[in-house]
XYZ file of C-alpha atoms in Angstrom:
720
model
C 95.793 92.783 106.347
C 96.675 96.042 104.553
C 94.073 96.703 101.855
C 94.883 97.018 98.186
C 96.255 100.431 97.279
C 95.947 102.249 93.946
C 98.756 104.684 93.271
C 99.864 107.187 90.625
C 103.223 109.004 90.362
C 103.603 112.489 88.891
C 107.126 113.299 87.702
C 107.975 116.991 88.073
C 110.922 116.566 85.709
C 113.662 117.776 88.053
C 114.169 114.708 90.228
C 111.122 115.433 92.376
C 107.809 113.616 92.187
C 104.311 113.626 93.698
C 102.368 110.459 94.498
C 98.601 110.024 94.843
C 97.412 106.973 96.768
C 93.929 105.690 97.599
C 92.486 102.597 99.264
C 94.347 102.588 102.574
C 92.896 105.412 104.721
C 89.406 106.822 105.454
C 87.528 104.307 103.315
C 84.068 105.307 104.627
C 84.408 108.699 102.967
C 83.020 108.898 99.425
C 86.559 109.624 98.253
C 89.900 109.584 100.058
C 93.499 110.066 98.914
C 96.951 110.602 100.380
C 99.137 112.995 98.381
C 102.852 112.867 99.095
C 105.840 114.929 98.013
C 109.083 114.183 99.827
C 108.103 113.660 103.458
C 105.078 115.962 103.140
C 101.792 114.023 103.261
C 98.236 115.350 102.937
C 95.085 113.352 103.598
C 92.079 114.613 101.601
C 88.520 113.299 101.897
C 85.303 114.131 100.043
C 81.782 113.381 101.232
C 78.502 114.483 99.669
C 74.921 113.942 100.787
C 72.780 111.659 98.622
C 69.946 114.176 98.415
C 69.695 117.935 98.515
C 67.832 119.747 101.262
C 64.449 121.106 100.139
C 64.538 124.703 98.972
C 68.309 124.826 98.475
C 69.141 126.362 95.075
C 72.934 126.505 95.437
C 75.841 124.171 96.161
C 76.469 123.990 99.957
C 80.190 123.270 99.571
C 82.576 123.380 102.528
C 86.339 123.165 102.000
C 88.428 122.744 105.144
C 92.238 122.684 105.400
C 94.076 122.065 108.679
C 97.700 121.562 109.669
C 98.345 119.111 112.501
C 101.141 120.209 114.832
C 102.084 116.561 115.242
C 102.936 116.575 111.522
C 106.004 118.648 112.367
C 106.675 117.017 115.753
C 105.490 120.083 117.651
C 103.029 120.885 120.407
C 100.245 123.421 119.811
C 100.671 126.707 121.638
C 98.181 128.024 124.152
C 96.726 126.681 127.376
C 94.649 123.785 125.998
C 97.429 122.296 123.846
C 95.209 121.293 120.950
C 94.404 122.689 117.535
C 91.538 125.188 117.710
C 90.110 127.635 115.180
C 91.896 127.774 111.814
C 94.706 130.272 111.358
C 94.606 132.948 108.665
C 97.074 130.912 106.593
C 94.839 127.836 106.782
C 91.796 129.920 105.816
C 93.664 131.317 102.809
C 94.443 127.773 101.626
C 90.777 126.801 102.036
C 89.777 129.764 99.872
C 92.275 128.862 97.156
C 90.847 125.352 96.865
C 87.200 126.400 97.189
C 87.490 128.985 94.422
C 88.788 126.342 92.012
C 86.320 123.574 92.850
C 83.026 125.443 93.251
C 82.467 126.640 89.629
C 83.130 123.161 88.209
C 80.336 121.253 89.949
C 77.157 120.820 87.868
C 74.941 123.915 88.084
C 71.989 121.836 89.280
C 73.879 119.849 91.940
C 72.761 121.136 95.354
C 73.636 118.319 97.779
C 75.710 119.308 100.797
C 79.356 118.539 100.042
C 82.412 118.640 102.286
C 86.060 118.386 101.296
C 88.575 118.103 104.145
C 92.357 118.307 103.738
C 94.815 117.663 106.580
C 98.582 118.015 106.754
C 99.646 114.720 108.335
C 103.430 114.878 107.808
C 105.525 117.995 107.225
C 108.665 118.382 105.131
C 110.549 121.665 105.560
C 111.493 121.584 101.856
C 107.877 121.213 100.650
C 105.155 123.859 100.977
C 101.941 121.906 101.644
C 99.439 124.545 100.473
C 100.655 123.991 96.894
C 99.423 120.370 97.098
C 96.016 121.063 98.663
C 94.157 121.669 95.387
C 95.520 118.464 93.849
C 94.563 116.499 96.964
C 91.001 117.900 97.008
C 90.377 117.190 93.327
C 91.897 113.712 93.579
C 89.586 112.865 96.504
C 86.607 113.834 94.317
C 88.063 111.939 91.356
C 88.115 108.630 93.285
C 84.504 109.094 94.450
C 81.104 108.818 92.773
C 80.359 112.499 93.447
C 79.373 114.239 90.175
C 82.507 116.338 89.716
C 83.450 115.793 86.090
C 86.159 118.337 85.330
C 89.184 117.714 87.562
C 91.558 120.472 88.607
C 94.882 120.979 90.304
C 96.830 123.852 91.754
C 100.558 124.588 91.734
C 102.792 127.338 93.040
C 105.111 128.920 90.507
C 108.210 130.938 91.389
C 110.977 132.541 89.350
C 114.570 132.406 90.553
C 117.291 134.001 88.431
C 114.902 134.101 85.489
C 114.026 130.397 85.769
C 110.414 129.372 86.471
C 109.968 126.626 89.087
C 106.915 124.518 89.994
C 106.234 124.068 93.729
C 109.482 125.663 94.965
C 110.985 125.148 98.401
C 110.827 127.954 100.979
C 114.464 128.765 100.301
C 113.792 129.090 96.561
C 110.674 131.154 97.205
C 112.621 133.651 99.323
C 114.937 134.272 96.350
C 112.047 134.522 93.877
C 110.429 137.613 92.371
C 107.161 135.714 91.720
C 104.973 133.806 94.182
C 101.796 132.723 92.392
C 99.260 129.984 93.004
C 97.515 128.888 89.812
C 94.492 126.602 89.681
C 93.244 125.142 86.421
C 91.354 122.377 84.716
C 92.815 120.625 81.687
C 91.219 123.177 79.374
C 91.564 126.492 81.138
C 92.826 128.473 84.095
C 90.187 129.095 86.758
C 92.111 130.753 89.614
C 95.232 132.867 90.034
C 96.504 134.494 93.201
C 99.905 135.776 94.174
C 102.430 138.511 94.707
C 105.190 139.730 92.460
C 108.058 142.194 92.548
C 106.870 144.582 89.844
C 106.724 142.170 86.917
C 105.188 142.953 83.544
C 101.877 141.674 82.194
C 103.727 139.502 79.661
C 105.820 137.903 82.403
C 102.667 137.142 84.390
C 101.034 135.413 81.400
C 104.214 133.394 80.835
C 104.181 132.175 84.454
C 100.501 131.191 84.233
C 101.058 129.212 81.027
C 104.069 127.457 82.576
C 101.983 126.462 85.602
C 99.099 125.267 83.411
C 101.326 122.759 81.623
C 102.355 121.234 84.965
C 98.706 121.104 86.061
C 97.705 119.125 82.948
C 100.064 116.297 83.963
C 98.565 116.233 87.469
C 95.037 115.991 86.065
C 96.047 113.117 83.777
C 97.249 111.234 86.865
C 93.812 111.698 88.462
C 92.102 110.426 85.302
C 94.340 107.333 85.231
C 93.582 106.592 88.860
C 89.839 106.859 88.334
C 90.014 104.637 85.247
C 91.982 102.015 87.200
C 89.275 101.970 89.866
C 86.465 101.613 87.302
C 84.180 104.112 89.073
C 80.886 105.586 87.899
C 79.136 108.788 88.947
C 76.090 108.691 91.177
C 72.709 109.745 89.894
C 71.102 112.742 91.539
C 67.769 114.468 91.282
C 68.094 117.601 89.148
C 66.587 120.842 90.345
C 62.915 121.421 89.633
C 61.952 123.194 86.421
C 58.824 124.474 84.714
C 59.129 125.699 81.124
C 55.734 127.403 81.220
C 56.553 129.425 84.332
C 59.947 130.312 82.896
C 58.339 131.661 79.710
C 55.799 133.729 81.635
C 58.527 135.301 83.780
C 60.796 135.953 80.795
C 58.116 137.488 78.579
C 56.818 139.712 81.369
C 60.163 141.014 82.617
C 62.996 140.841 80.072
C 62.212 144.043 78.176
C 61.542 146.002 81.371
C 64.745 144.765 82.994
C 66.736 145.584 79.861
C 65.277 149.106 79.854
C 66.084 149.689 83.546
C 69.643 148.482 83.001
C 70.086 150.788 79.996
C 69.397 153.911 82.083
C 72.293 154.765 84.408
C 71.312 154.621 88.068
C 72.736 154.144 91.535
C 72.718 150.762 93.229
C 69.793 151.451 95.586
C 67.644 153.116 92.916
C 68.307 150.316 90.450
C 67.499 147.712 93.073
C 64.161 149.331 93.808
C 63.203 149.373 90.119
C 64.179 145.712 89.669
C 62.116 144.867 92.775
C 59.068 146.649 91.297
C 59.289 144.507 88.164
C 59.563 141.397 90.317
C 56.360 142.352 92.141
C 54.631 142.839 88.785
C 55.738 139.356 87.728
C 54.484 137.808 90.959
C 51.113 139.481 90.400
C 50.660 137.322 87.284
C 50.410 134.207 89.461
C 47.740 133.087 91.900
C 48.435 132.699 95.612
C 48.436 128.914 95.132
C 51.037 129.214 92.344
C 53.192 131.520 94.433
C 53.108 129.106 97.349
C 53.871 126.120 95.147
C 56.247 127.682 92.615
C 57.507 130.813 94.376
C 61.122 129.608 94.445
C 61.036 128.799 90.730
C 59.592 132.223 89.932
C 62.381 133.875 91.906
C 65.035 131.725 90.192
C 63.707 132.474 86.692
C 63.449 136.191 87.457
C 67.112 136.321 88.551
C 68.091 134.354 85.450
C 66.183 136.793 83.212
C 67.708 139.796 84.983
C 71.185 138.378 84.489
C 70.562 137.785 80.792
C 69.163 141.293 80.274
C 72.129 143.025 81.931
C 74.691 140.854 80.119
C 73.039 141.378 76.735
C 72.939 145.146 77.252
C 76.694 145.194 77.794
C 77.384 142.947 74.787
C 74.873 144.717 72.527
C 75.573 148.346 73.329
C 78.684 148.450 75.513
C 76.598 150.181 78.194
C 76.897 149.297 81.868
C 74.471 149.597 84.767
C 75.840 152.974 85.850
C 76.143 154.306 82.296
C 79.908 153.845 81.925
C 81.771 152.466 78.926
C 83.579 149.146 79.384
C 86.964 150.842 79.952
C 85.740 153.744 82.076
C 86.668 154.185 85.762
C 84.156 155.558 88.269
C 84.716 159.047 89.760
C 87.346 159.019 92.515
C 88.096 161.357 95.399
C 90.767 160.933 98.075
C 91.804 162.583 101.311
C 94.652 162.103 103.788
C 95.168 163.163 107.424
C 91.443 162.804 108.113
C 91.724 161.397 111.660
C 93.722 163.676 114.006
C 94.785 161.098 116.602
C 95.937 158.252 114.352
C 99.505 157.816 113.162
C 98.268 158.031 109.563
C 94.868 157.980 107.847
C 93.172 158.301 104.483
C 89.846 158.024 102.689
C 89.584 156.519 99.214
C 86.206 156.702 97.472
C 85.527 155.291 94.018
C 81.893 155.472 92.948
C 79.849 153.759 95.662
C 82.874 152.055 97.236
C 84.695 153.718 100.134
C 87.563 152.624 102.377
C 88.892 154.407 105.461
C 92.470 153.335 106.226
C 94.470 153.902 109.410
C 98.121 153.227 110.240
C 99.514 152.408 113.679
C 103.271 152.354 114.327
C 104.983 150.271 116.995
C 108.059 148.329 118.015
C 108.985 144.745 117.162
C 106.984 143.744 120.246
C 103.828 144.419 118.179
C 104.879 142.139 115.303
C 102.288 139.585 114.165
C 103.497 136.158 115.302
C 102.944 133.228 112.919
C 103.028 129.836 114.623
C 102.054 126.957 112.345
C 103.436 123.467 111.755
C 104.519 124.630 108.290
C 105.636 128.159 109.139
C 107.027 130.103 112.065
C 107.999 133.738 112.051
C 106.850 137.324 112.451
C 105.285 139.966 110.242
C 106.376 143.559 110.822
C 103.820 144.793 108.315
C 100.303 143.424 108.378
C 96.920 144.570 107.112
C 93.460 143.935 108.556
C 90.337 144.374 106.418
C 86.890 144.903 107.953
C 83.631 144.613 106.019
C 80.740 145.695 108.278
C 77.174 144.986 107.067
C 76.241 148.691 106.906
C 78.680 149.056 103.994
C 76.049 147.406 101.778
C 73.053 148.895 103.580
C 72.287 145.663 105.435
C 71.665 144.689 109.055
C 73.358 141.390 109.824
C 74.715 139.767 112.994
C 78.457 140.104 113.564
C 80.040 136.663 113.887
C 83.742 137.388 113.934
C 86.170 137.787 111.056
C 84.875 136.070 107.921
C 86.946 134.054 105.452
C 86.251 136.768 102.894
C 87.714 139.452 105.167
C 90.827 137.346 105.733
C 91.253 136.787 101.993
C 90.700 140.395 100.930
C 93.019 141.687 103.641
C 95.739 139.251 102.604
C 95.516 140.328 98.958
C 95.905 144.005 99.893
C 98.777 143.196 102.264
C 100.652 141.306 99.550
C 100.078 144.206 97.144
C 101.788 146.681 99.492
C 104.317 144.747 101.544
C 107.211 144.774 99.064
C 107.026 148.565 98.943
C 107.847 148.863 102.674
C 111.588 149.663 102.959
C 113.694 146.845 104.372
C 115.249 149.240 106.898
C 111.919 150.556 108.209
C 112.310 150.370 112.011
C 108.570 150.228 112.755
C 106.079 147.439 113.071
C 103.160 148.694 110.956
C 99.506 147.744 111.360
C 97.305 148.976 108.533
C 93.537 148.674 109.006
C 90.975 149.201 106.249
C 87.356 149.745 107.255
C 85.072 149.454 104.258
C 82.342 152.063 104.768
C 80.570 151.637 101.420
C 80.775 148.744 99.001
C 79.676 148.340 95.429
C 82.563 146.612 93.721
C 86.153 145.835 94.632
C 86.574 147.048 98.181
C 89.882 145.126 98.322
C 91.307 147.340 95.568
C 89.972 150.411 97.374
C 91.857 149.091 100.412
C 95.116 148.976 98.432
C 94.663 152.580 97.300
C 93.605 153.824 100.743
C 96.480 151.880 102.290
C 99.024 153.558 100.010
C 97.722 156.988 100.976
C 97.641 156.205 104.713
C 101.211 154.872 104.690
C 102.448 157.996 102.935
C 100.464 160.179 105.345
C 102.090 158.332 108.273
C 105.566 159.182 107.018
C 106.477 155.636 105.981
C 108.946 156.073 103.130
C 107.369 153.527 100.796
C 109.429 152.910 97.686
C 106.551 153.601 95.267
C 102.799 154.153 95.548
C 100.558 151.202 94.624
C 97.106 151.258 93.032
C 94.656 148.477 92.252
C 91.684 147.758 90.008
C 89.185 144.933 89.505
C 88.328 143.693 86.015
C 85.211 141.782 84.989
C 84.089 139.749 81.995
C 80.805 139.259 80.173
C 80.895 136.534 77.533
C 78.481 134.612 75.321
C 79.702 131.175 74.282
C 76.990 130.857 71.608
C 77.927 133.995 69.694
C 81.572 134.229 70.718
C 81.083 137.802 71.938
C 82.842 139.044 75.037
C 83.621 142.299 76.827
C 86.198 143.034 79.524
C 84.936 145.534 82.095
C 87.236 147.906 83.967
C 86.442 148.741 87.613
C 83.483 146.383 88.034
C 80.398 147.005 90.145
C 79.146 144.504 92.679
C 76.291 143.510 90.320
C 78.766 143.031 87.461
C 80.835 140.748 89.676
C 77.732 138.735 90.589
C 76.362 138.545 87.034
C 79.707 138.293 85.225
C 82.114 135.507 84.360
C 85.361 136.775 85.916
C 86.697 138.770 88.832
C 90.306 139.757 88.084
C 92.022 142.061 90.575
C 95.437 143.533 89.706
C 97.640 145.841 91.798
C 100.923 147.474 90.967
C 103.236 150.460 90.791
C 104.123 152.487 87.709
C 106.808 149.877 87.012
C 104.946 146.588 87.356
C 102.467 144.247 89.011
C 102.766 143.585 92.754
C 99.770 141.269 93.352
C 96.807 139.696 91.612
C 93.730 137.576 92.248
C 91.600 136.042 89.520
C 88.498 133.869 89.720
C 86.888 132.470 86.588
C 83.274 131.289 86.671
C 83.203 129.750 83.196
C 85.181 127.035 81.445
C 87.565 127.675 78.598
C 88.828 131.199 79.278
C 91.066 132.143 76.355
C 94.482 133.689 76.966
C 93.415 136.414 74.520
C 90.795 137.539 77.035
C 93.279 137.427 79.902
C 95.747 139.549 77.944
C 93.049 142.111 77.170
C 92.035 142.189 80.837
C 95.636 142.839 81.877
C 96.002 145.608 79.299
C 92.844 147.364 80.509
C 93.939 146.813 84.103
C 97.269 148.525 83.388
C 95.542 151.569 81.903
C 93.115 151.716 84.836
C 95.864 151.367 87.425
C 97.850 154.211 85.878
C 94.762 156.457 85.911
C 94.084 155.726 89.596
C 97.777 156.055 90.486
C 97.794 159.568 89.056
C 94.904 160.546 91.339
C 96.684 159.096 94.388
C 99.842 161.062 93.617
C 97.767 164.218 93.114
C 96.457 163.754 96.671
C 99.890 163.219 98.243
C 102.895 163.251 95.941
C 105.497 161.808 98.295
C 105.496 160.331 101.804
C 105.592 162.886 104.615
C 109.173 163.526 105.681
C 108.511 162.710 109.344
C 105.924 160.876 111.379
C 103.067 162.855 112.908
C 103.435 164.652 116.272
C 101.239 162.073 118.021
C 103.000 159.165 116.333
C 105.964 157.629 118.113
C 109.449 158.103 116.766
C 111.735 155.098 116.881
C 115.512 154.927 117.117
C 117.377 151.632 116.880
C 120.830 151.090 118.378
C 123.051 148.033 118.555
C 125.052 147.042 121.638
C 127.284 144.075 122.557
C 125.002 141.430 124.032
C 127.118 141.315 127.222
C 125.510 144.623 128.248
C 121.889 143.461 127.842
C 121.692 142.251 131.451
C 122.984 145.559 132.797
C 120.355 147.532 130.863
C 117.496 145.261 131.912
C 118.607 144.954 135.521
C 117.486 142.377 138.106
C 113.902 141.404 137.341
C 113.684 144.204 134.760
C 114.188 146.862 137.432
C 116.537 149.098 135.429
C 114.655 149.121 132.134
C 111.280 149.630 133.807
C 112.586 152.596 135.773
C 114.166 154.065 132.648
C 110.902 153.751 130.674
C 108.932 155.379 133.484
C 111.447 158.206 133.856
C 111.728 158.994 130.135
C 108.183 158.184 128.934
C 109.515 155.809 126.294
C 109.031 152.187 125.296
C 112.249 150.188 125.128
C 112.461 146.794 123.433
C 115.589 144.614 123.338
C 116.068 141.703 120.928
C 119.141 139.494 120.870
C 120.597 138.826 117.427
C 123.840 136.887 117.353
C 126.510 138.700 119.369
C 124.502 141.909 119.604
C 121.479 143.326 121.348
C 119.197 145.383 119.107
C 117.522 148.095 121.177
C 114.426 149.957 119.955
C 113.564 153.198 121.736
C 110.038 154.393 120.942
C 108.540 157.679 122.117
C 106.736 160.878 121.192
C 108.922 163.228 123.276
C 112.359 163.742 121.766
C 113.855 164.901 125.054
C 112.732 161.694 126.759
C 114.116 159.598 123.925
C 117.451 161.435 124.081
C 117.604 160.823 127.815
C 116.877 157.112 127.354
C 119.515 156.813 124.628
C 122.057 158.632 126.787
C 121.371 156.252 129.665
C 121.815 153.237 127.381
C 125.011 154.732 125.989
C 126.314 155.273 129.514
C 125.520 151.719 130.526
C 127.327 150.306 127.507
C 130.263 152.733 127.695
C 133.634 151.017 127.587
C 136.828 153.118 127.205
C 139.311 152.237 124.475
C 142.998 151.964 125.298
C 144.989 154.910 123.970
C 141.954 157.181 123.542
C 141.495 160.548 125.276
C 138.379 161.237 127.352
C 136.943 164.328 129.003
C 136.188 163.413 132.616
C 134.813 165.043 135.749
C 136.192 164.868 139.289
C 133.498 163.358 141.517
C 135.540 162.479 144.614
C 138.789 163.574 146.220
C 141.158 161.115 147.914
C 144.557 161.475 149.619
C 146.229 159.460 146.868
C 144.307 160.726 143.855
C 140.876 161.676 142.515
C 137.922 159.621 141.331
C 136.912 160.754 137.855
C 133.745 159.963 135.916
C 133.709 159.102 132.186
C 129.891 159.004 132.028
C 127.342 158.698 134.838
C 127.931 155.394 136.555
C 131.369 154.761 134.994
C 134.188 155.949 137.327
C 137.866 155.213 137.806
C 140.818 156.396 139.882
C 143.243 159.018 138.625
C 146.273 158.285 140.839
C 148.301 161.206 142.187
C 151.358 159.852 140.353
C 149.521 160.330 137.024
C 148.612 163.963 137.617
C 151.879 165.473 136.441
C 155.432 164.568 135.516
C 156.627 166.399 138.589
C 155.921 165.076 142.029
C 152.589 166.226 143.533
C 152.423 166.108 147.296
C 148.797 167.283 147.688
C 146.099 166.342 145.177
C 144.126 169.436 146.159
C 146.925 171.625 144.810
C 146.036 170.446 141.295
C 142.388 169.420 141.364
C 139.209 170.190 143.198
C 135.759 168.555 143.240
C 133.773 169.226 140.045
C 136.792 170.018 137.875
C 136.710 168.732 134.296
C 139.835 167.609 132.504
C 141.160 165.380 129.737
C 142.799 162.059 130.541
C 144.233 159.254 128.456
C 142.964 155.718 129.015
C 145.996 153.461 129.528
C 144.142 150.148 129.679
C 144.209 147.671 132.565
C 147.168 148.085 134.918
C 148.945 144.689 135.035
C 149.823 145.213 138.697
C 146.493 146.411 140.125
C 144.281 144.720 137.480
C 142.257 147.937 137.422
C 141.593 150.572 134.756
C 144.347 153.174 134.568
C 144.023 156.765 133.351
C 146.660 159.437 133.142
C 146.685 163.206 132.960
C 150.417 163.506 132.595
C 150.394 161.282 129.488
C 148.739 164.178 127.651
C 151.377 166.673 128.902
C 154.791 167.247 127.275
C 157.474 165.161 128.956
C 160.075 167.498 130.511
C 163.697 167.202 129.260
C 165.965 164.941 131.272
C 168.265 166.866 133.710
C 171.892 165.579 133.869
C 173.542 165.080 137.303
C 176.736 167.108 138.198
C 179.076 164.089 138.493
C 178.116 162.800 135.052
C 180.530 165.091 133.091
C 183.860 164.111 134.766
C 183.066 160.427 134.365
C 182.483 161.009 130.669
C 185.757 162.946 130.318
C 187.693 160.217 132.103
C 186.228 157.623 129.743
C 187.348 159.708 126.758
C 190.880 159.881 128.118
């Protein structure tokens, strides 16, 4: 018997709706829901351990999002024919959900928690990642897990000036905004997206529009929970000791405040903080340290955070001595690496990114193969964050979720500035060599410089900056920080990254760590971000004002030609014989793609002579004379009844002796000899021989007609 199902419907107001259902699937999970929009269905489950592991002082939260190929009626690619490691797109969706959920769990809840979301049925008109946040929060809402402040996420687009919630792919392609917004009922907690140079005011308008839609989705979760009559589980709060906390605070606060008030570098500051920590530990016996060492460490970090935050709010002074609106010193350089197709260094304070550009053909495009998306990227960016960039020695375990997320943000910031007619596939790689705050924004700046150095004619340069926030709910004080340090990100309440050109915003990413962020603060952050971006943009343009006119000598040039698709086989040859020989002979790379009735040929090479030779060969292969046109040909063979002439190498035809002249020619050799060049007119296909016909005499004046001697008397007799 099918179990009882509890269901809520969310009306989107335009004929579309979203349903949330629980009680039918995965009932052994602490919480389980099916979210449906059209034929798109997501299953989300939430499970949390009943007790926390000893010594854990954080929330071990795992958010997992996977797309089943069966959801779209497709087979997975690859040899094993099953879903394997998550794709970059799946990882990005996991990050979107995680960043919304994590700050809203109780601070003292440390039990291992796992939220899993699966695409079970795909609808080509519904983008499933926009429903993942709603599904995750709803699964927690129908559980006893202590998650009190529900959230949801929506995608907002703007088509022809009209804002749309959760658009279709077709609508999104026509949109100038693609933003994912996550929020609770009271405030926005996450924003990420790309835009086509919109203003700060337009961005705020889109966020507010999305927040109103989110409120309705949260109300549906609250109704569902109320209908189920659920209560929250009790859990053991983290250990505390007021006496130890007071000892740590009294012994360290003033010293930490003093260290923070004197500008210093990251390493120097860290050493001084560590010295104070050792002094604090010396106040306790070995038995106390063994028993309460973790508490001492926790209270010291808490005191350090309070001291740094109060310094900023009290005096407007930051850890490195800057004012709240001040940008760290910047230096840039291009053309640093001699063998790359383009390179740059961007250094801001203690953050440094080395960017490289590699140019290729469409064969190097990044293939996307997902149940919800198939296609190719001709511009893609990879971000690497090695442990030495923070002075650490850590094992390398493959690309992290953070690297995927930061690289995607930088890619979205730059991609709309790549010209639509750019013939290259472009791979941009950013290696972060030093990191102390916003290496993703350093990547955007370094990427702009490297693209310009490579000769890519980007429409406008792009810069980026990260904003922070320090706030005090008790006093109502707050300060927005421009160009945040790593410590300010860790100790602060917001990480707001904004990228753009001189004319508008191209991408953003915002994470809020507190509840109730006012739009007033967001507007101030955007204003400071605009001023900071313009300052950085000026320094980029000072380094390289415009893109280089041509690609570098070691970079390949690319020429694209279009041919009728009927000639593709002739160019490739049997088993690829012709094209392989041509590539070997000319030192080029030749790629052919079929598009409709045409073949699009890309010829890539560093030697212009080789490229010209390859293009000439392709032109010869596809040569087809046009009836009525004149062509300059060469005699390549002599026959008794005419001469074989060559239009282009490999394309020959017969010039019959009767077409040499208006007068009768008895011997072809009297008019032509081997190697002669002459003009002929192409007469089309001879209806009698069914072969191509050319004529020399057609280009010669026709001689006047000669009258016969007996013509005149006949005419006179007729007159009589």
